[in-house]
Coordinates of C-alpha atoms and ligand atoms in Angstrom, one line a residue:
X21 CA -47.4 -132.8 -218.2
X22 CA -48.3 -129.2 -218.5
X23 CA -49.8 -128.6 -221.8
X24 CA -49.5 -125.2 -223.4
X25 CA -52.8 -123.7 -224.1
X26 CA -52.8 -121.3 -226.9
X27 CA -55.9 -119.3 -227.3
X28 CA -56.2 -117.9 -230.8
X29 CA -57.9 -114.7 -231.5
X30 CA -61.2 -115.1 -233.3
X31 CA -61.7 -113.7 -236.8
X32 CA -64.8 -113.6 -238.9
X33 CA -65.5 -112.6 -242.5
X34 CA -68.3 -112.9 -245.0
X35 CA -68.0 -113.2 -248.7
X36 CA -70.9 -112.0 -250.8
X37 CA -71.9 -114.4 -253.6
X38 CA -72.6 -111.8 -256.2
X39 CA -70.7 -112.0 -259.5
X40 CA -68.0 -114.4 -260.4
X41 CA -64.5 -114.5 -258.9
X42 CA -61.8 -113.1 -261.1
X43 CA -58.0 -113.5 -261.3
X44 CA -57.8 -110.1 -259.7
X45 CA -59.8 -111.4 -256.6
X46 CA -57.5 -114.4 -256.4
X47 CA -54.2 -112.4 -256.5
X48 CA -55.5 -109.5 -254.4
X49 CA -57.6 -111.2 -251.8
X50 CA -58.4 -114.9 -251.8
X51 CA -54.8 -115.9 -251.4
X52 CA -54.1 -113.7 -248.5
X53 CA -57.4 -114.4 -246.7
X54 CA -56.6 -118.1 -246.7
X55 CA -53.3 -117.4 -245.0
X56 CA -55.1 -116.3 -241.9
X57 CA -56.4 -119.7 -241.1
X58 CA -53.5 -121.0 -239.1
X59 CA -53.0 -118.0 -237.0
X60 CA -56.7 -117.3 -236.0
X61 CA -59.8 -119.2 -235.1
X62 CA -61.7 -118.4 -238.2
X63 CA -65.3 -118.2 -239.1
X64 CA -66.0 -117.7 -242.8
X65 CA -69.4 -117.5 -244.2
X66 CA -71.0 -117.0 -247.6
X67 CA -73.1 -113.9 -247.1
X68 CA -76.1 -115.1 -249.1
X69 CA -78.6 -113.0 -247.3
X70 CA -76.5 -109.9 -248.2
X71 CA -76.6 -111.0 -251.8
X72 CA -80.3 -110.3 -251.8
X73 CA -79.7 -106.6 -251.2
X74 CA -79.9 -105.9 -254.9
X75 CA -82.0 -108.0 -257.3
X76 CA -80.4 -111.3 -258.2
X77 CA -81.8 -114.4 -260.0
X78 CA -82.2 -117.4 -257.8
X79 CA -80.4 -119.6 -260.2
X80 CA -77.4 -117.2 -260.3
X81 CA -77.3 -116.9 -256.5
X82 CA -77.3 -120.7 -256.1
X83 CA -74.5 -121.1 -258.7
X84 CA -72.4 -118.3 -257.3
X85 CA -72.6 -119.8 -253.8
X86 CA -71.6 -123.2 -255.0
X87 CA -68.7 -121.8 -257.1
X88 CA -67.4 -119.6 -254.4
X89 CA -67.3 -122.4 -251.8
X90 CA -65.5 -124.7 -254.2
X91 CA -63.0 -122.1 -255.3
X92 CA -62.1 -121.3 -251.7
X93 CA -61.8 -125.0 -250.9
X94 CA -59.8 -125.6 -254.0
X95 CA -57.5 -122.7 -253.2
X96 CA -56.8 -124.2 -249.8
X97 CA -59.3 -123.0 -247.2
X98 CA -59.3 -125.9 -244.9
X99 CA -62.7 -126.9 -243.3
X100 CA -60.8 -128.6 -240.5
X101 CA -59.3 -125.3 -239.4
X102 CA -62.1 -122.9 -240.4
X103 CA -65.8 -122.9 -239.6
X104 CA -67.2 -122.5 -243.1
X105 CA -70.9 -122.0 -243.4
X106 CA -73.8 -120.3 -245.2
X107 CA -75.3 -117.3 -243.5
X108 CA -78.9 -118.3 -244.3
X109 CA -78.3 -121.7 -242.6
X110 CA -77.8 -120.0 -239.3
X111 CA -81.1 -118.1 -238.7
X112 CA -79.7 -116.2 -235.8
X113 CA -78.0 -113.8 -238.3
X114 CA -81.4 -112.6 -239.6
X115 CA -82.8 -112.4 -236.0
X116 CA -79.9 -110.4 -234.5
X117 CA -79.8 -108.4 -237.7
X118 CA -83.4 -107.3 -237.0
X119 CA -82.4 -106.2 -233.4
X120 CA -79.2 -104.4 -234.5
X121 CA -81.1 -102.5 -237.2
X122 CA -83.6 -101.4 -234.6
X123 CA -80.8 -100.1 -232.4
X124 CA -79.4 -98.0 -235.2
X125 CA -80.6 -94.6 -236.4
X126 CA -81.2 -92.9 -239.7
X127 CA -78.3 -90.6 -239.3
X128 CA -75.6 -93.2 -238.9
X129 CA -77.0 -95.4 -241.7
X130 CA -77.3 -92.4 -244.0
X131 CA -73.6 -91.6 -243.5
X132 CA -72.4 -94.9 -244.8
X133 CA -70.3 -94.3 -248.0
X134 CA -71.5 -97.5 -249.6
X135 CA -75.1 -96.5 -249.2
X136 CA -74.4 -93.0 -250.5
X137 CA -72.6 -94.4 -253.5
X138 CA -75.1 -97.0 -254.4
X139 CA -78.2 -94.9 -253.8
X140 CA -76.8 -91.9 -255.7
X141 CA -76.6 -94.0 -258.8
X142 CA -80.4 -94.6 -258.7
X143 CA -82.1 -91.5 -260.2
X144 CA -85.5 -92.1 -258.8
X145 CA -85.1 -91.6 -255.0
X146 CA -88.4 -93.4 -254.4
X147 CA -87.1 -96.6 -255.7
X148 CA -83.9 -96.9 -253.7
X149 CA -84.0 -100.4 -252.3
X150 CA -84.3 -100.4 -248.5
X151 CA -81.8 -103.2 -248.3
X152 CA -78.8 -101.0 -249.2
X153 CA -79.8 -98.7 -246.4
X154 CA -80.2 -101.3 -243.6
X155 CA -77.5 -103.6 -244.8
X156 CA -75.1 -102.6 -242.0
X157 CA -77.5 -103.9 -239.3
X158 CA -77.2 -107.4 -240.6
X159 CA -73.5 -107.1 -241.1
X160 CA -73.1 -106.0 -237.5
X161 CA -75.1 -109.1 -236.4
X162 CA -72.9 -111.3 -238.5
X163 CA -69.9 -110.1 -236.5
X164 CA -71.3 -109.7 -233.0
X165 CA -72.9 -113.1 -232.8
X166 CA -69.4 -114.7 -232.7
X167 CA -67.6 -112.4 -230.3
X168 CA -65.0 -111.8 -233.1
X169 CA -61.8 -110.0 -232.2
X170 CA -61.0 -109.2 -235.8
X171 CA -62.8 -108.7 -239.1
X172 CA -60.7 -108.8 -242.2
X173 CA -62.4 -106.6 -244.9
X174 CA -61.6 -104.5 -247.9
X175 CA -61.3 -100.8 -247.4
X176 CA -64.8 -100.3 -248.7
X177 CA -66.2 -102.3 -245.7
X178 CA -64.2 -100.7 -243.0
X179 CA -66.8 -98.1 -242.2
X180 CA -69.4 -100.9 -241.7
X181 CA -67.2 -102.5 -239.1
X182 CA -66.8 -99.2 -237.4
X183 CA -70.5 -98.8 -237.3
X184 CA -70.6 -102.4 -235.8
X185 CA -68.4 -101.2 -233.0
X186 CA -70.6 -98.2 -232.3
X187 CA -73.7 -100.4 -232.2
X188 CA -72.0 -102.9 -229.9
X189 CA -70.8 -100.2 -227.5
X190 CA -74.3 -98.7 -227.5
X191 CA -76.0 -102.0 -226.8
X192 CA -73.5 -102.8 -224.1
X193 CA -74.1 -99.6 -222.3
X194 CA -77.8 -99.7 -222.7
X195 CA -78.3 -103.4 -221.7
X196 CA -75.0 -104.3 -219.9
X197 CA -72.0 -106.1 -221.4
X198 CA -73.1 -108.4 -224.2
X199 CA -70.9 -108.0 -227.2
X200 CA -67.2 -108.0 -227.8
X201 CA -66.2 -104.8 -229.7
X202 CA -64.4 -106.0 -232.9
X203 CA -61.7 -104.4 -234.8
X204 CA -61.5 -104.2 -238.6
X205 CA -58.4 -105.5 -240.3
X206 CA -57.9 -104.0 -243.7
X207 CA -55.8 -106.6 -245.5
X208 CA -52.4 -105.5 -246.5
X209 CA -53.3 -105.2 -250.1
X210 CA -52.1 -108.1 -252.2
X211 CA -50.8 -107.1 -255.5
X212 CA -53.4 -105.2 -257.4
X213 CA -54.4 -106.5 -260.8
X214 CA -55.6 -104.2 -263.5
X215 CA -57.9 -104.7 -266.4
X216 CA -56.2 -106.3 -269.4
X217 CA -58.0 -104.0 -271.8
X218 CA -57.4 -100.8 -269.8
X219 CA -54.5 -101.3 -267.4
X220 CA -55.2 -98.0 -265.6
X221 CA -58.4 -99.5 -264.2
X222 CA -58.8 -102.3 -261.7
X223 CA -59.7 -105.7 -263.0
X224 CA -63.2 -106.0 -261.7
X225 CA -66.3 -108.1 -262.2
X226 CA -68.1 -105.2 -263.6
X227 CA -65.3 -104.2 -266.0
X228 CA -65.6 -105.2 -269.7
X229 CA -65.3 -108.9 -270.2
X230 CA -62.3 -108.5 -272.4
X231 CA -60.3 -107.0 -269.5
X232 CA -61.3 -109.5 -266.9
X233 CA -60.3 -113.1 -266.4
X234 CA -62.8 -115.2 -264.5
X235 CA -61.3 -118.1 -262.6
X236 CA -63.8 -120.6 -263.9
X237 CA -64.1 -119.5 -267.5
X238 CA -62.9 -121.5 -270.5
X239 CA -59.1 -121.4 -270.5
X240 CA -58.9 -120.8 -274.2
X241 CA -60.9 -117.6 -273.8
X242 CA -58.6 -116.6 -271.0
X243 CA -55.6 -117.3 -273.2
X244 CA -57.0 -115.0 -275.9
X245 CA -57.7 -112.3 -273.4
X246 CA -54.0 -112.3 -272.3
X247 CA -52.8 -112.5 -275.9
X248 CA -54.8 -109.4 -276.7
X249 CA -54.0 -107.5 -273.5
X250 CA -53.2 -103.9 -274.1
X251 CA -49.5 -103.3 -274.0
X252 CA -47.4 -100.2 -274.0
X253 CA -45.1 -98.3 -276.3
X254 CA -41.6 -99.7 -276.7
X255 CA -40.7 -103.4 -276.6
X256 CA -38.9 -103.9 -273.3
X257 CA -40.4 -106.2 -270.6
X258 CA -39.9 -104.0 -267.6
X259 CA -41.8 -103.3 -264.5
X260 CA -42.7 -99.7 -264.6
X261 CA -46.4 -99.1 -263.6
X262 CA -46.3 -95.5 -264.5
X263 CA -45.0 -95.7 -268.1
X264 CA -45.8 -99.4 -268.8
X265 CA -49.0 -100.2 -267.0
X266 CA -49.9 -103.1 -269.3
X267 CA -46.6 -104.9 -269.1
X268 CA -46.3 -104.3 -265.4
X269 CA -49.7 -105.8 -264.8
X270 CA -48.8 -108.9 -266.8
X271 CA -45.6 -109.1 -264.8
X272 CA -47.5 -109.0 -261.5
X273 CA -49.8 -111.7 -262.7
X274 CA -47.0 -114.0 -263.8
X275 CA -44.9 -113.3 -260.8
X276 CA -47.7 -114.2 -258.4
X277 CA -48.9 -117.3 -260.1
X278 CA -45.4 -118.7 -260.7
X279 CA -43.9 -117.5 -257.4
X280 CA -41.1 -115.9 -259.3
X281 CA -39.7 -112.4 -258.4
X282 CA -40.5 -109.8 -261.0
X283 CA -36.7 -109.0 -261.4
X284 CA -36.1 -112.5 -262.4
X285 CA -38.8 -112.4 -265.0
X286 CA -37.4 -109.1 -266.3
X287 CA -34.1 -110.8 -266.8
X288 CA -35.7 -113.9 -268.4
X289 CA -37.4 -111.8 -271.0
X290 CA -34.6 -109.4 -271.7
X291 CA -34.4 -109.1 -275.5
X292 CA -37.6 -110.9 -276.2
X293 CA -40.5 -109.0 -277.6
X294 CA -44.0 -108.5 -276.0
X295 CA -45.4 -111.4 -278.1
X296 CA -43.2 -114.0 -276.5
X297 CA -43.7 -112.6 -273.1
X298 CA -47.5 -112.6 -273.4
X299 CA -47.4 -116.2 -274.6
X300 CA -45.4 -117.1 -271.5
X301 CA -47.9 -115.3 -269.2
X302 CA -50.8 -117.0 -271.0
X303 CA -49.2 -120.4 -270.4
X304 CA -48.8 -119.7 -266.7
X305 CA -52.4 -118.4 -266.3
X306 CA -53.8 -121.3 -268.3
X307 CA -51.8 -123.8 -266.2
X308 CA -53.0 -122.2 -263.0
X309 CA -56.7 -122.2 -264.1
X310 CA -56.6 -125.7 -265.5
X311 CA -55.4 -126.9 -262.2
X312 CA -57.9 -124.9 -260.2
X313 CA -60.8 -125.9 -262.4
X314 CA -59.9 -129.6 -262.1
X315 CA -60.0 -129.3 -258.3
X316 CA -63.2 -127.3 -258.4
X317 CA -64.8 -130.0 -260.6
X318 CA -63.7 -132.7 -258.3
X319 CA -65.0 -130.8 -255.2
X320 CA -68.4 -130.2 -256.9
X321 CA -68.7 -133.8 -257.9
X322 CA -67.7 -135.2 -254.6
X323 CA -70.6 -134.0 -252.5
X324 CA -68.2 -132.6 -250.0
X325 CA -69.7 -129.1 -250.2
X326 CA -73.0 -130.2 -248.6
X327 CA -71.1 -132.0 -245.9
X328 CA -68.8 -129.0 -245.1
X329 CA -71.7 -126.6 -245.0
X330 CA -73.7 -128.8 -242.8
X331 CA -70.9 -129.2 -240.3
X332 CA -70.1 -125.6 -240.5
X333 CA -73.7 -124.5 -239.8
X334 CA -73.8 -126.8 -236.8
X335 CA -70.7 -125.3 -235.3
X336 CA -71.7 -121.8 -236.0
X337 CA -75.3 -122.3 -234.8
X338 CA -73.9 -123.5 -231.5
X339 CA -72.1 -120.2 -230.9
X340 CA -74.8 -118.0 -232.5
X341 CA -77.7 -119.5 -230.5
X342 CA -76.1 -118.8 -227.2
X343 CA -75.4 -115.2 -228.1
X344 CA -78.9 -114.6 -229.5
X345 CA -80.6 -116.0 -226.5
X346 CA -78.5 -113.7 -224.3
X347 CA -79.7 -110.8 -226.4
X348 CA -83.3 -111.9 -226.3
X349 CA -83.1 -112.0 -222.5
X350 CA -81.5 -108.6 -222.2
X351 CA -84.0 -106.8 -224.4
X352 CA -87.0 -108.5 -222.7
X353 CA -88.1 -110.9 -225.4
X354 CA -87.4 -113.8 -222.9
Ligands
LIG418 N1 -70.3 -106.6 -246.6 C1 -69.3 -107.5 -247.0 C2 -68.9 -107.3 -248.5 O1 -69.7 -106.7 -249.2 C3 -69.6 -108.9 -246.8 C4 -70.0 -109.2 -245.4 C5 -71.2 -109.4 -244.9 C6 -69.1 -109.2 -244.3 N2 -71.2 -109.6 -243.6 C7 -69.9 -109.5 -243.2 C8 -67.7 -109.1 -244.2 C9 -69.3 -109.6 -241.9 C10 -67.1 -109.2 -242.9 C11 -67.9 -109.5 -241.8 O2 -67.9 -107.6 -249.0

C-alpha cells in the first residue's frame, strides 16, 4: 500500500533562560509557540550559552533553565514531537558559532539594533561586554546547524535572523552550498498583556514587580497584584484599550485564560463594579497558576527533565555533528 509521505518543514527556536517567565510571556508567546509543534518538525533549545552574554549568577541560570523547561512541558510542549535540548549540551553550537563569527564583519555586527540599544545604555564604552557584539554569530550557528526552514522569533530578533541569512549566503558562495538559508517567522502577536500597575506599558520581567505576574510566584501574591491593579475612571467593564487600558488588560487576561470571548465577559459583568470583576479575574488567574504550578512541581520531582534533555541532546547532536564536520572540511580544518 502506498504510504503518504509528508515532509514537514523544519523549525528551530531558542529560548534564553534569563529572568522569570511572566503571565505576559504565556499569553503573548508560549501558548502560540507550542501550537507549531504539530505542523512543523521542531527543534527547541534552551539558549543557555546566550544567557552568559550579560553577567548572571550560576545558581540563577541553573534555576531559570530548570523552570523554563518545566513550564514549557507543563504548558504542553511535547518531547515526543519536539526535539528539546540545552544548547550547551551540543558543543557544535559553540564551534560553529566561532566559525560564523569569523565570517562576519564589524560593520554588520555594529548595525544590529539590539547591540546598539544594549551598548548605548553602558556609559563607559570600554566596558561594553564583547558578548553583546558577537552574539549574532552564535545565533546564526544555532540556526544553520539544523538546516532550518523557519525561525519563529519576536520582532526584536528578526534582524539577527536576517544576518543569519546573509552569513549563510556568504558562506555558501565562498565555500560552495553548505547551509540552507532560513526565513524568520515573526509570530502573529498573541494578545499583548500590559503592566498591572501601569497599563500603558508592556508587562515585562524588568517592569516593577507590582505590575508583573510571574508564572511560578505565590498565587496569593498574584491575587493581590490583580486586586490592586490600576483601573480606570468610570465603573463599566468594557473593552476600550484607549480610554480604559486597565480594564481592557484584565479582560484580555481573563478572556485568554478562560477561553471566553471578551464580549461575553462584558455582558457577564454588566452592572457589576470593578471590584467584583477584579475578583473574578483573580480567581481565573489563581486557578490557572495553581494548575500550572502543580504540573511544574510534578515534572520537577519526576526526573523527567534530565531524561528529556538527554534524549534531545542525542537527537540534536546527530544532526549538528554532520553539519559541523561538513563545515570543517570546507574551510580546511579537516
Ligand atoms: N536571541 C534569542 C532571544 O534573545 C534567543 C535565541 C538564541 C534564538 N538562538 C536562537 C532564537 C536561534 C531563535 C533561533 O530571544
